[in-house]
Amino acid sequence: MSYILGTNQISNKQIRIALIQIFGIGPKKAIQLCYRLGLSDNIRVNKLTLYQIDKILKIIGQNYLVDSELKAVIQRDIKRLISIGCYRGFRHNAGLPLRGQRTHTNAKTCRGLKNVSINPRRS
């Protein structure tokens, strides 16, 4: 099992599928990475050499925001929206959907489920 950028990569998975587990790398970026390295998409993680793993880390570090850096950028953007007082900032603050979704029947998880305890046996 190899450890790449904060995620344990399962050794018998294909490299393009294993790269998707890294926060900030999706299917398209994973295929682009494999192409830039000259690797086959179907090669398994346990077949990679240390040189290839180092090269993957180098390319990801230079060209992409991933993991904690990306999460910090997202949080900074949300704080900026809240501080300027725009509509999306208010919705973030209230924990409601941001992009025009309805809240009457949907969005139960973002509004918070009301915990109602039902006691079938009353004494």
PDB file of C-alpha atoms in Angstrom:
ATOM      1  CA  MET A   1       0.000   0.000   0.000  1.00  0.00           C
ATOM      2  CA  SER A   2       1.513   3.327  -1.026  1.00  0.00           C
ATOM      3  CA  TYR A   3       0.772   6.679   0.550  1.00  0.00           C
ATOM      4  CA  ILE A   4       0.236   9.551  -1.895  1.00  0.00           C
ATOM      5  CA  LEU A   5      -0.787  13.035  -0.724  1.00  0.00           C
ATOM      6  CA  GLY A   6      -2.703  12.123   2.395  1.00  0.00           C
ATOM      7  CA  THR A   7      -4.472   9.042   1.044  1.00  0.00           C
ATOM      8  CA  ASN A   8      -3.548   5.391   1.292  1.00  0.00           C
ATOM      9  CA  GLN A   9      -3.648   3.955  -2.200  1.00  0.00           C
ATOM     10  CA  ILE A  10      -4.963   0.393  -2.406  1.00  0.00           C
ATOM     11  CA  SER A  11      -2.276  -1.570  -4.208  1.00  0.00           C
ATOM     12  CA  ASN A  12      -4.435  -3.648  -6.538  1.00  0.00           C
ATOM     13  CA  LYS A  13      -6.387  -0.706  -8.033  1.00  0.00           C
ATOM     14  CA  GLN A  14      -5.651   0.889 -11.381  1.00  0.00           C
ATOM     15  CA  ILE A  15      -3.649   4.115 -11.127  1.00  0.00           C
ATOM     16  CA  ARG A  16      -6.360   6.298 -12.692  1.00  0.00           C
ATOM     17  CA  ILE A  17      -8.922   5.042 -10.175  1.00  0.00           C
ATOM     18  CA  ALA A  18      -6.493   5.355  -7.259  1.00  0.00           C
ATOM     19  CA  LEU A  19      -5.677   8.986  -8.150  1.00  0.00           C
ATOM     20  CA  ILE A  20      -9.383   9.896  -8.026  1.00  0.00           C
ATOM     21  CA  GLN A  21      -9.332   9.207  -4.276  1.00  0.00           C
ATOM     22  CA  ILE A  22      -7.147  12.299  -3.773  1.00  0.00           C
ATOM     23  CA  PHE A  23      -9.319  15.330  -2.933  1.00  0.00           C
ATOM     24  CA  GLY A  24      -9.154  17.702  -5.904  1.00  0.00           C
ATOM     25  CA  ILE A  25      -8.353  15.160  -8.615  1.00  0.00           C
ATOM     26  CA  GLY A  26     -11.235  13.854 -10.657  1.00  0.00           C
ATOM     27  CA  PRO A  27     -11.436  11.330 -13.479  1.00  0.00           C
ATOM     28  CA  LYS A  28     -10.335  13.755 -16.181  1.00  0.00           C
ATOM     29  CA  LYS A  29      -7.315  15.038 -14.257  1.00  0.00           C
ATOM     30  CA  ALA A  30      -6.301  11.481 -13.367  1.00  0.00           C
ATOM     31  CA  ILE A  31      -6.265  10.489 -17.040  1.00  0.00           C
ATOM     32  CA  GLN A  32      -4.307  13.664 -17.915  1.00  0.00           C
ATOM     33  CA  LEU A  33      -1.736  12.832 -15.230  1.00  0.00           C
ATOM     34  CA  CYS A  34      -1.274   9.321 -16.594  1.00  0.00           C
ATOM     35  CA  TYR A  35      -0.864  10.709 -20.103  1.00  0.00           C
ATOM     36  CA  ARG A  36       1.727  13.304 -18.994  1.00  0.00           C
ATOM     37  CA  LEU A  37       3.727  10.624 -17.191  1.00  0.00           C
ATOM     38  CA  GLY A  38       3.527   8.234 -20.122  1.00  0.00           C
ATOM     39  CA  LEU A  39       1.793   5.597 -18.012  1.00  0.00           C
ATOM     40  CA  SER A  40      -0.948   3.282 -19.104  1.00  0.00           C
ATOM     41  CA  ASP A  41      -4.290   3.994 -17.407  1.00  0.00           C
ATOM     42  CA  ASN A  42      -4.625   0.333 -16.523  1.00  0.00           C
ATOM     43  CA  ILE A  43      -1.335  -0.108 -14.645  1.00  0.00           C
ATOM     44  CA  ARG A  44      -1.801  -1.133 -11.011  1.00  0.00           C
ATOM     45  CA  VAL A  45      -0.512   0.926  -8.082  1.00  0.00           C
ATOM     46  CA  ASN A  46       1.655  -1.932  -6.812  1.00  0.00           C
ATOM     47  CA  LYS A  47       3.456  -2.070 -10.193  1.00  0.00           C
ATOM     48  CA  LEU A  48       4.652   1.550  -9.933  1.00  0.00           C
ATOM     49  CA  THR A  49       8.293   2.206  -9.170  1.00  0.00           C
ATOM     50  CA  LEU A  50       9.443   4.723  -6.561  1.00  0.00           C
ATOM     51  CA  TYR A  51      10.652   6.966  -9.396  1.00  0.00           C
ATOM     52  CA  GLN A  52       7.169   6.997 -10.955  1.00  0.00           C
ATOM     53  CA  ILE A  53       5.513   7.761  -7.590  1.00  0.00           C
ATOM     54  CA  ASP A  54       7.942  10.640  -7.009  1.00  0.00           C
ATOM     55  CA  LYS A  55       7.194  11.956 -10.493  1.00  0.00           C
ATOM     56  CA  ILE A  56       3.425  11.795  -9.796  1.00  0.00           C
ATOM     57  CA  LEU A  57       3.917  13.745  -6.564  1.00  0.00           C
ATOM     58  CA  LYS A  58       6.065  16.336  -8.326  1.00  0.00           C
ATOM     59  CA  ILE A  59       3.550  16.962 -11.126  1.00  0.00           C
ATOM     60  CA  ILE A  60       0.600  17.137  -8.724  1.00  0.00           C
ATOM     61  CA  GLY A  61       2.477  19.512  -6.428  1.00  0.00           C
ATOM     62  CA  GLN A  62       3.419  21.861  -9.270  1.00  0.00           C
ATOM     63  CA  ASN A  63       0.198  21.960 -11.254  1.00  0.00           C
ATOM     64  CA  TYR A  64      -2.786  21.217  -9.029  1.00  0.00           C
ATOM     65  CA  LEU A  65      -4.315  22.385  -5.762  1.00  0.00           C
ATOM     66  CA  VAL A  66      -5.145  19.271  -3.782  1.00  0.00           C
ATOM     67  CA  ASP A  67      -6.142  18.116  -0.312  1.00  0.00           C
ATOM     68  CA  SER A  68      -5.600  20.618   2.513  1.00  0.00           C
ATOM     69  CA  GLU A  69      -4.562  23.501   0.214  1.00  0.00           C
ATOM     70  CA  LEU A  70      -7.765  23.179  -1.803  1.00  0.00           C
ATOM     71  CA  LYS A  71      -9.909  22.880   1.327  1.00  0.00           C
ATOM     72  CA  ALA A  72      -8.301  26.055   2.704  1.00  0.00           C
ATOM     73  CA  VAL A  73      -9.074  27.935  -0.528  1.00  0.00           C
ATOM     74  CA  ILE A  74     -12.708  26.778  -0.432  1.00  0.00           C
ATOM     75  CA  GLN A  75     -13.120  27.849   3.200  1.00  0.00           C
ATOM     76  CA  ARG A  76     -11.511  31.221   2.444  1.00  0.00           C
ATOM     77  CA  ASP A  77     -13.952  31.782  -0.422  1.00  0.00           C
ATOM     78  CA  ILE A  78     -16.926  30.935   1.803  1.00  0.00           C
ATOM     79  CA  LYS A  79     -15.714  33.315   4.517  1.00  0.00           C
ATOM     80  CA  ARG A  80     -15.324  36.048   1.901  1.00  0.00           C
ATOM     81  CA  LEU A  81     -18.914  35.540   0.726  1.00  0.00           C
ATOM     82  CA  ILE A  82     -20.161  35.758   4.313  1.00  0.00           C
ATOM     83  CA  SER A  83     -18.105  38.857   5.099  1.00  0.00           C
ATOM     84  CA  ILE A  84     -19.326  40.874   2.102  1.00  0.00           C
ATOM     85  CA  GLY A  85     -22.917  39.978   2.983  1.00  0.00           C
ATOM     86  CA  CYS A  86     -24.038  38.661  -0.373  1.00  0.00           C
ATOM     87  CA  TYR A  87     -26.978  36.305  -0.868  1.00  0.00           C
ATOM     88  CA  ARG A  88     -24.784  33.213  -1.100  1.00  0.00           C
ATOM     89  CA  GLY A  89     -23.037  34.271   2.101  1.00  0.00           C
ATOM     90  CA  PHE A  90     -26.348  34.489   3.940  1.00  0.00           C
ATOM     91  CA  ARG A  91     -27.345  31.066   2.631  1.00  0.00           C
ATOM     92  CA  HIS A  92     -24.012  29.568   3.744  1.00  0.00           C
ATOM     93  CA  ASN A  93     -24.466  31.121   7.173  1.00  0.00           C
ATOM     94  CA  ALA A  94     -28.018  29.798   7.530  1.00  0.00           C
ATOM     95  CA  GLY A  95     -27.082  26.354   6.206  1.00  0.00           C
ATOM     96  CA  LEU A  96     -29.542  26.504   3.330  1.00  0.00           C
ATOM     97  CA  PRO A  97     -29.150  25.582  -0.359  1.00  0.00           C
ATOM     98  CA  LEU A  98     -27.274  28.226  -2.344  1.00  0.00           C
ATOM     99  CA  ARG A  99     -28.248  27.791  -5.945  1.00  0.00           C
ATOM    100  CA  GLY A 100     -31.989  28.221  -6.105  1.00  0.00           C
ATOM    101  CA  GLN A 101     -33.129  24.809  -4.940  1.00  0.00           C
ATOM    102  CA  ARG A 102     -36.452  24.627  -3.163  1.00  0.00           C
ATOM    103  CA  THR A 103     -36.571  24.128   0.586  1.00  0.00           C
ATOM    104  CA  HIS A 104     -40.241  23.388   1.167  1.00  0.00           C
ATOM    105  CA  THR A 105     -40.074  19.667   0.474  1.00  0.00           C
ATOM    106  CA  ASN A 106     -36.394  19.020  -0.173  1.00  0.00           C
ATOM    107  CA  ALA A 107     -33.125  20.067   1.460  1.00  0.00           C
ATOM    108  CA  LYS A 108     -33.900  18.291   4.700  1.00  0.00           C
ATOM    109  CA  THR A 109     -30.272  17.480   5.376  1.00  0.00           C
ATOM    110  CA  CYS A 110     -28.987  21.021   4.973  1.00  0.00           C
ATOM    111  CA  ARG A 111     -31.835  22.477   7.046  1.00  0.00           C
ATOM    112  CA  GLY A 112     -31.193  19.923   9.759  1.00  0.00           C
ATOM    113  CA  LEU A 113     -33.490  17.065  10.549  1.00  0.00           C
ATOM    114  CA  LYS A 114     -35.837  17.717  13.422  1.00  0.00           C
ATOM    115  CA  ASN A 115     -35.330  14.963  15.980  1.00  0.00           C
ATOM    116  CA  VAL A 116     -38.724  13.916  17.190  1.00  0.00           C
ATOM    117  CA  SER A 117     -38.674  11.100  19.659  1.00  0.00           C
ATOM    118  CA  ILE A 118     -41.607   8.776  19.423  1.00  0.00           C
ATOM    119  CA  ASN A 119     -42.205   6.665  22.472  1.00  0.00           C
ATOM    120  CA  PRO A 120     -44.506   3.772  21.539  1.00  0.00           C
ATOM    121  CA  ARG A 121     -44.913   2.608  25.133  1.00  0.00           C
ATOM    122  CA  ARG A 122     -46.247   5.097  27.578  1.00  0.00           C
ATOM    123  CA  SER A 123     -46.504   4.139  31.179  1.00  0.00           C
TER     124      SER A 123
END
